Amino acid sequence: MRVPAPWPLLGALLTLWELRPCPAEAATRTYYLGIRDRMWNYAPERENRIAGRKIDSDPVASKFLSPGKDRIGGTYLKTVYLEYTDGSYATEVTRPRWLGFLGPVLRAEVGDTIRIHLRNFASRPYTIHPHGVFYEKDSEGTLDGGHTNHRRDVDREFFLLFSVVDENLSWHLEENIQRSCTDPASVDKEDKAFQESNRMHAINGYVFGNLPDLSMCAHEHVAWHLFGMGSEVDVHTAFFHGQMLTIRGHRTDVANLFPATFVAAEMVPQNSGTWLLSCQVGSHLRDGMQALYRVKVCSAVPRQPPLPGRLRQYFIASNEILWDYGPTGRDGSTGTSLKEPGSEAWKFFQKGPSRIGGKYLKVVYRGFTDATFTKEQPQSEEMKHLGLLGPVIKAEVGDTIQVVFYNRASRPYSIQPHGVFYQKAFEGTVYSNGSALSGLFAKPLERVTYLWTVPAHAGPTAVDPDCLTWLYSSAVDPVRDTNSGLVGPLLVCKPGTLTDSGKQKGVDKEFFLLFTIFDENESWYRDSNEKTAMLDPKQFSWDDVNFQESNKMHAVNGFLFSNLPRLDMCKGDRVSWHLLGLGTETDMHGAMFQGNTVQLYGMRKGAAMLFPHTFATVLMEPNNPGSFEIYCQAGRHLQAGMKAIYNVKQCRPDAPAARPRYQAARTYYIMAEEVEWDYSPDRSWERERHSEDGKESYGHVFLSKEGGLLGSKYKKAVYREYTDGSFTTASPRSSAEKHLGILGPLLRGEVGDILTIVFKNQASRAFSVHAHGVLEQGGSHVPYAEPGEVITYQWNIPEQSGPGPDDSACVPWIYYSAVDPIKDMYSGLVGPLAICRKGTLDPLGKRRDMDREFALLFLIFDENQSWYLQENVAVYGGRESDGSSLPNETFIESNKMHAINGKLYANLPGLTMHQGERVSWYLLAMGQDIDLHTVHFHAESVLYRNGKTHRADVVDLFPGTFEVVEMLASNPGTWLLHCHVADHIHAGMEGLFTVLPRKESVVIDPAQEIATSAAPAGSEQGQGTGTGFLLAVLEVSWGTGEEEKGSSEEGASSSPVGT
C-alpha cells in the first residue's frame, strides 16, 4: 500500500535536561521556524566516499544517484524546517552542515516552556509535533550560562537520523519526475526497479559517505543523539568503528534504532583517525547508509601505561568446506524427514535439477594450536554446538588479544571485531578514509596479525553482566563474507571472571547461538554451489523468487529444524547464553526459550531480541527438566526451521530446601468459542483522520468489501471467561476489562501459586491453552481439547517465572492455543497473563500498587493464515470457497489487520483513567518479522526498565517480547496511542486513551471526550499541563508564498501538542 510519506518534515531531537534547583529560573525558549520547499542532493560530492569511487563508476551507488530517462537520480525536491532569528523570517540561523535536511535542534530544560512561531512557506499544509525525550545523566545536565543553547557537560554533540527515505511516498514525486527524468512519460511509478531507485538509505539525508563535518577531538566527551523514522524496513544497527559507546548505562559499539526510537549515546573517543559509521543491516550497508567521522589529536595526550592483563593468542584460519544445514536428515523436534514432500523443510532440502538442497560450499573460521597451522584446535563436546561459528575468542579487561589469521580460502578475507579497541592499522573493514583505502585483510594463502586491546572503558559497566557478548566477522565485503560463513563469537569479561582455562567462574555451562538467515544467493560461492549441485540451467533461474527463497537458510549456528547438537545441562545449573544476530532487515529474531525463563539485565524474560550485529547475554537457572525448543518467535522464521533443542536433565536429587512449595490459588474457567469479529465497526474517526480531498482513506483496502475483498468482519475463535465449570454463564467484562477486545481474560498469579485452567473447547476444531512464563504439567507436551471436550491445565509459578530483581512488581506473559501456534493465534486464540511478586495482589486478584492495568497486544492478524479463511471468503467475500482466486496480492494485503487488541482505527474502547492514577501497561507482541512496533503515547510519558529505570514516550515491541511500563496519568484529555511505524499507522494500528480530571473533580463523560478527540488543530481539546513532561506551545501562521507579509502574530492560532 503506497501512502504519502510521514516524514516530509524532519526535526532533530527535542532535548530536555534535568530540572534546575531553582524553579524561578525556568525559561521560555522561543524559536522561529519556517517550512520551505528546497532541492536536496543526497550525494553532493558525486562520489561514493566509502569506496573511493565516482558515482558513475560505482554500479550500486549509480542505481540510486544517476539520473536518466526514467530515473530521478540523487537530487529531489523536499520540504524542510528552517530556523530564523526573529518573526520577520528574513535571516536564517546558521546551522552545522552535518544536520543535513533535519530541522534545527530544539533544546530545553525540564520546567521550561517552548514557544514555536511556525510559518509555512511551502506548497501544502504542514504542522509540527514533538516527542518528549527524558533521560538521566550522571553529571548535571544543565544549559550553559542561564538561557543559552549549549550544554556544558559535553564537548560536542551530534544528532543523526537513520532512515530509508522513500521518495516514492513524497508529496513531490510527480514534480521530481518532471524535473529530473529526461523522458518523464516513460516512467512507470509501479515499476519495482524505479521504486527501489528512489529509496535513499540515508543518514541525515546523505548517502555513501557524503555526510560532512562529523569531527571531534580525541578524549573529548561526545554526545550522540540517534533516532530512526520510517516504515517496516527501518530496522537499523548503527555501528561506530574504532570506539565504544555507553547507552543507558550499558557498554556497546552499536545502537539499535527503529521508527520513532531515540537513543542518547555517550562516547569518549580514544583512537584518532577517520572511522566508519554505518548501519550494519546488510542491505542498508550495501545501499549507502554509511558516513565517516574523524577523531583528531588536538592536544598532547599523556602516554597511557601498558595494560596490566595477559596476552591472549589465537591462531585462526579460514577454511572452505561443504556444509550440511541438516546433517541428521530429520526434524529433531518432530522426527519427520527433511525431504518429506510438501513439508516446510522440503522447500529447503529437496534436491533436484532446480534445487540445491541442504548442502552448500561455505567458508568458516577454525582455530589452530599454533602459528604453524598444522593442528586444528580440538573441540570439546560442550563446544560441538558452535557448528558453523568460528572459535570463541575470550578476554578480560586489561588483556591484549593477538590474532594470527591465515587465509586458506580462494579469495580475500579479514577479521573485524566488535567490543575491543584497535588502531587503524588493525581494522578489518575495507573502506576509504577520505584519501586512500584502508583495512587489514589477507589475500589467499596470506597471513596477517591483528592486535586488539581491552582497556577499562571497553569492558562491562557496573550494570552489565560479567561477560559481554560480541562477534567477529570478515568485512572485506561485509554482506557477502558473512553470508559465505565467516563469523564467530567474542567475549569480553570483567577482571577475574575467567579461569586459567578460559571458562567463566560461577557458570556451569556456556552456549553461543547465532540466529541469522544465511542467504546463499549472496554467498561468494553461489556459482560454485550451482555447479556442485549439478543444477540444470533450463530448469532454474537465480532470479526466480521461489528458487531464491529455497536458498535462504533460517539457521541457528548453521543448522535448521533442530539439527543443532549438544545443548545439554542439568536442572539447577547456572547457564550463560551468548546470543548473536546478523543479516538484513528481515533478521529480526525473538530467541524464545521454551520451558524455562532467562534473565536479561536483571529482568525476567522468555525471549531475547536480536538484530543484525546485536548481541545479548542472558542467564538461565533451569528448574524444569525435559527437552525444550529454542526458536525464533517470528512465525515465518519458525516455519522455515529456525529452532533447536536443549535438554535439561535431573542430574542430582533436589535438596529439600530447594523444592518449591506451591499452593492452589486461582481457578479460571475459559471457553474457546467462535464469533463474528468486526475489526472496525465505526469508520467515522478513520475517515476523518485519514481521508484527504475526498479520496478514500488509507483504510479502504482493509475495510472495504469492493472487488471481492472481505471488509472488516471475520469469523474468529476467542477465549472467554465463565463463572464456573458448567460453562453456562459468561463472566461479563467490567469497564476495566472492556479494552481487552479480542483477547482472552487477563489471568493473574503470584510466585508460588498454582493456576488451574479449566478449558472447554466450543469451537469446531481442536485447540489448547499454552502459556509462556509458567511451569506446565506435562513439560513441552501441551494437551489439546477436541470440539466439545473439557480439559484441565495446571500451571505452577516458580520464582523463575516472577519478576527479576530489576523488574516491576508484575511482569507480563501471554497464553495462546498451541495445536498450530501460528494458525491458532491468527484465528484469534490469545490472551494476557501477569505474574507478580508475592503479596502484590489483593484477595480479588487485583494489584495493590496500581490503580489501573491495561493489556495491549500489537499484532498484524494475518487472516490469510486463519483456520477460517475459506469460510470468511464464502460468507463475506461473495466468492466460492475453493480458494481459486485467493493468491491475489491486494486480497492478501487486505486481510492483514494491523490491530491493537483486535481493533483498528481507534475502535478499541475502555482505555480510560483519572489524573493522578498509577497505571500499569502490559504491552505484548507476537507475529512475524513485520511485527516491529514502536508504541507511542501522546501527551504522557512512561517509565520502563532496562537494567535502570528510564522515561520515554515510545516503547519498542518485537515478536515474542512482552514489556511492562508504568504511567502516572497527569494530562487530562483524549490522546493518541499508536504504533509509530509508518505503514502501521496508515493501516489502522491506532487507539485513543482518555485521562479524566481527578476523581474529586467534576467527571467528564468519556463518550463526550472520545467524540471530540479528533478536533482540528485550532481547538482547545486536550490542553493541560503535565507532571515532568514538556508541552510545546505552538503559534502557527500559514503562508502560501515565498515571502511572509505582516506580523508573524497575525492570524496565529494556538494548538496543544499530542491530540
JSON list of N, CA and C in Angstrom, two decimals, residues 12-32:
[
{"chain": "A", "resi": 12, "resn": "ALA", "atom": "N", "xyz": [15.28, 17.60, 14.37]},
{"chain": "A", "resi": 12, "resn": "ALA", "atom": "CA", "xyz": [16.14, 16.80, 15.22]},
{"chain": "A", "resi": 12, "resn": "ALA", "atom": "C", "xyz": [15.49, 16.63, 16.57]},
{"chain": "A", "resi": 13, "resn": "LEU", "atom": "N", "xyz": [16.16, 15.92, 17.46]},
{"chain": "A", "resi": 13, "resn": "LEU", "atom": "CA", "xyz": [15.57, 15.63, 18.75]},
{"chain": "A", "resi": 13, "resn": "LEU", "atom": "C", "xyz": [15.29, 16.90, 19.55]},
{"chain": "A", "resi": 14, "resn": "LEU", "atom": "N", "xyz": [14.14, 16.87, 20.24]},
{"chain": "A", "resi": 14, "resn": "LEU", "atom": "CA", "xyz": [13.86, 17.87, 21.25]},
{"chain": "A", "resi": 14, "resn": "LEU", "atom": "C", "xyz": [14.54, 17.39, 22.51]},
{"chain": "A", "resi": 15, "resn": "THR", "atom": "N", "xyz": [15.60, 18.07, 22.94]},
{"chain": "A", "resi": 15, "resn": "THR", "atom": "CA", "xyz": [16.40, 17.58, 24.06]},
{"chain": "A", "resi": 15, "resn": "THR", "atom": "C", "xyz": [16.03, 18.30, 25.34]},
{"chain": "A", "resi": 16, "resn": "LEU", "atom": "N", "xyz": [15.88, 17.51, 26.41]},
{"chain": "A", "resi": 16, "resn": "LEU", "atom": "CA", "xyz": [15.50, 18.03, 27.71]},
{"chain": "A", "resi": 16, "resn": "LEU", "atom": "C", "xyz": [16.57, 17.67, 28.72]},
{"chain": "A", "resi": 17, "resn": "TRP", "atom": "N", "xyz": [16.81, 18.57, 29.65]},
{"chain": "A", "resi": 17, "resn": "TRP", "atom": "CA", "xyz": [17.77, 18.31, 30.72]},
{"chain": "A", "resi": 17, "resn": "TRP", "atom": "C", "xyz": [17.07, 18.30, 32.07]},
{"chain": "A", "resi": 18, "resn": "GLU", "atom": "N", "xyz": [17.80, 17.93, 33.11]},
{"chain": "A", "resi": 18, "resn": "GLU", "atom": "CA", "xyz": [17.21, 17.87, 34.43]},
{"chain": "A", "resi": 18, "resn": "GLU", "atom": "C", "xyz": [16.75, 19.24, 34.90]},
{"chain": "A", "resi": 19, "resn": "LEU", "atom": "N", "xyz": [15.73, 19.24, 35.76]},
{"chain": "A", "resi": 19, "resn": "LEU", "atom": "CA", "xyz": [15.21, 20.48, 36.30]},
{"chain": "A", "resi": 19, "resn": "LEU", "atom": "C", "xyz": [16.26, 21.13, 37.17]},
{"chain": "A", "resi": 20, "resn": "ARG", "atom": "N", "xyz": [16.46, 22.42, 36.96]},
{"chain": "A", "resi": 20, "resn": "ARG", "atom": "CA", "xyz": [17.43, 23.15, 37.77]},
{"chain": "A", "resi": 20, "resn": "ARG", "atom": "C", "xyz": [16.92, 23.31, 39.20]},
{"chain": "A", "resi": 21, "resn": "PRO", "atom": "N", "xyz": [17.83, 23.49, 40.17]},
{"chain": "A", "resi": 21, "resn": "PRO", "atom": "CA", "xyz": [17.40, 23.54, 41.56]},
{"chain": "A", "resi": 21, "resn": "PRO", "atom": "C", "xyz": [16.37, 24.63, 41.83]},
{"chain": "A", "resi": 22, "resn": "CYS", "atom": "N", "xyz": [16.45, 25.76, 41.16]},
{"chain": "A", "resi": 22, "resn": "CYS", "atom": "CA", "xyz": [15.57, 26.89, 41.46]},
{"chain": "A", "resi": 22, "resn": "CYS", "atom": "C", "xyz": [14.49, 27.00, 40.41]},
{"chain": "A", "resi": 23, "resn": "PRO", "atom": "N", "xyz": [13.23, 26.72, 40.72]},
{"chain": "A", "resi": 23, "resn": "PRO", "atom": "CA", "xyz": [12.18, 26.77, 39.70]},
{"chain": "A", "resi": 23, "resn": "PRO", "atom": "C", "xyz": [12.02, 28.15, 39.10]},
{"chain": "A", "resi": 24, "resn": "ALA", "atom": "N", "xyz": [12.41, 29.19, 39.84]},
{"chain": "A", "resi": 24, "resn": "ALA", "atom": "CA", "xyz": [12.22, 30.54, 39.33]},
{"chain": "A", "resi": 24, "resn": "ALA", "atom": "C", "xyz": [13.05, 30.80, 38.08]},
{"chain": "A", "resi": 25, "resn": "GLU", "atom": "N", "xyz": [14.07, 29.96, 37.84]},
{"chain": "A", "resi": 25, "resn": "GLU", "atom": "CA", "xyz": [14.92, 30.16, 36.68]},
{"chain": "A", "resi": 25, "resn": "GLU", "atom": "C", "xyz": [14.35, 29.53, 35.42]},
{"chain": "A", "resi": 26, "resn": "ALA", "atom": "N", "xyz": [13.20, 28.90, 35.51]},
{"chain": "A", "resi": 26, "resn": "ALA", "atom": "CA", "xyz": [12.62, 28.28, 34.32]},
{"chain": "A", "resi": 26, "resn": "ALA", "atom": "C", "xyz": [12.43, 29.33, 33.23]},
{"chain": "A", "resi": 27, "resn": "ALA", "atom": "N", "xyz": [12.75, 28.92, 32.01]},
{"chain": "A", "resi": 27, "resn": "ALA", "atom": "CA", "xyz": [12.79, 29.87, 30.90]},
{"chain": "A", "resi": 27, "resn": "ALA", "atom": "C", "xyz": [11.70, 29.57, 29.89]},
{"chain": "A", "resi": 28, "resn": "THR", "atom": "N", "xyz": [11.33, 30.59, 29.13]},
{"chain": "A", "resi": 28, "resn": "THR", "atom": "CA", "xyz": [10.54, 30.41, 27.92]},
{"chain": "A", "resi": 28, "resn": "THR", "atom": "C", "xyz": [11.50, 30.49, 26.75]},
{"chain": "A", "resi": 29, "resn": "ARG", "atom": "N", "xyz": [11.62, 29.43, 26.02]},
{"chain": "A", "resi": 29, "resn": "ARG", "atom": "CA", "xyz": [12.57, 29.36, 24.90]},
{"chain": "A", "resi": 29, "resn": "ARG", "atom": "C", "xyz": [11.79, 29.51, 23.61]},
{"chain": "A", "resi": 30, "resn": "THR", "atom": "N", "xyz": [12.12, 30.52, 22.86]},
{"chain": "A", "resi": 30, "resn": "THR", "atom": "CA", "xyz": [11.35, 30.89, 21.68]},
{"chain": "A", "resi": 30, "resn": "THR", "atom": "C", "xyz": [12.13, 30.55, 20.41]},
{"chain": "A", "resi": 31, "resn": "TYR", "atom": "N", "xyz": [11.44, 29.93, 19.49]},
{"chain": "A", "resi": 31, "resn": "TYR", "atom": "CA", "xyz": [12.03, 29.57, 18.20]},
{"chain": "A", "resi": 31, "resn": "TYR", "atom": "C", "xyz": [11.12, 30.06, 17.09]},
{"chain": "A", "resi": 32, "resn": "TYR", "atom": "N", "xyz": [11.75, 30.51, 16.01]},
{"chain": "A", "resi": 32, "resn": "TYR", "atom": "CA", "xyz": [11.02, 30.92, 14.80]},
{"chain": "A", "resi": 32, "resn": "TYR", "atom": "C", "xyz": [11.38, 29.93, 13.70]}
]
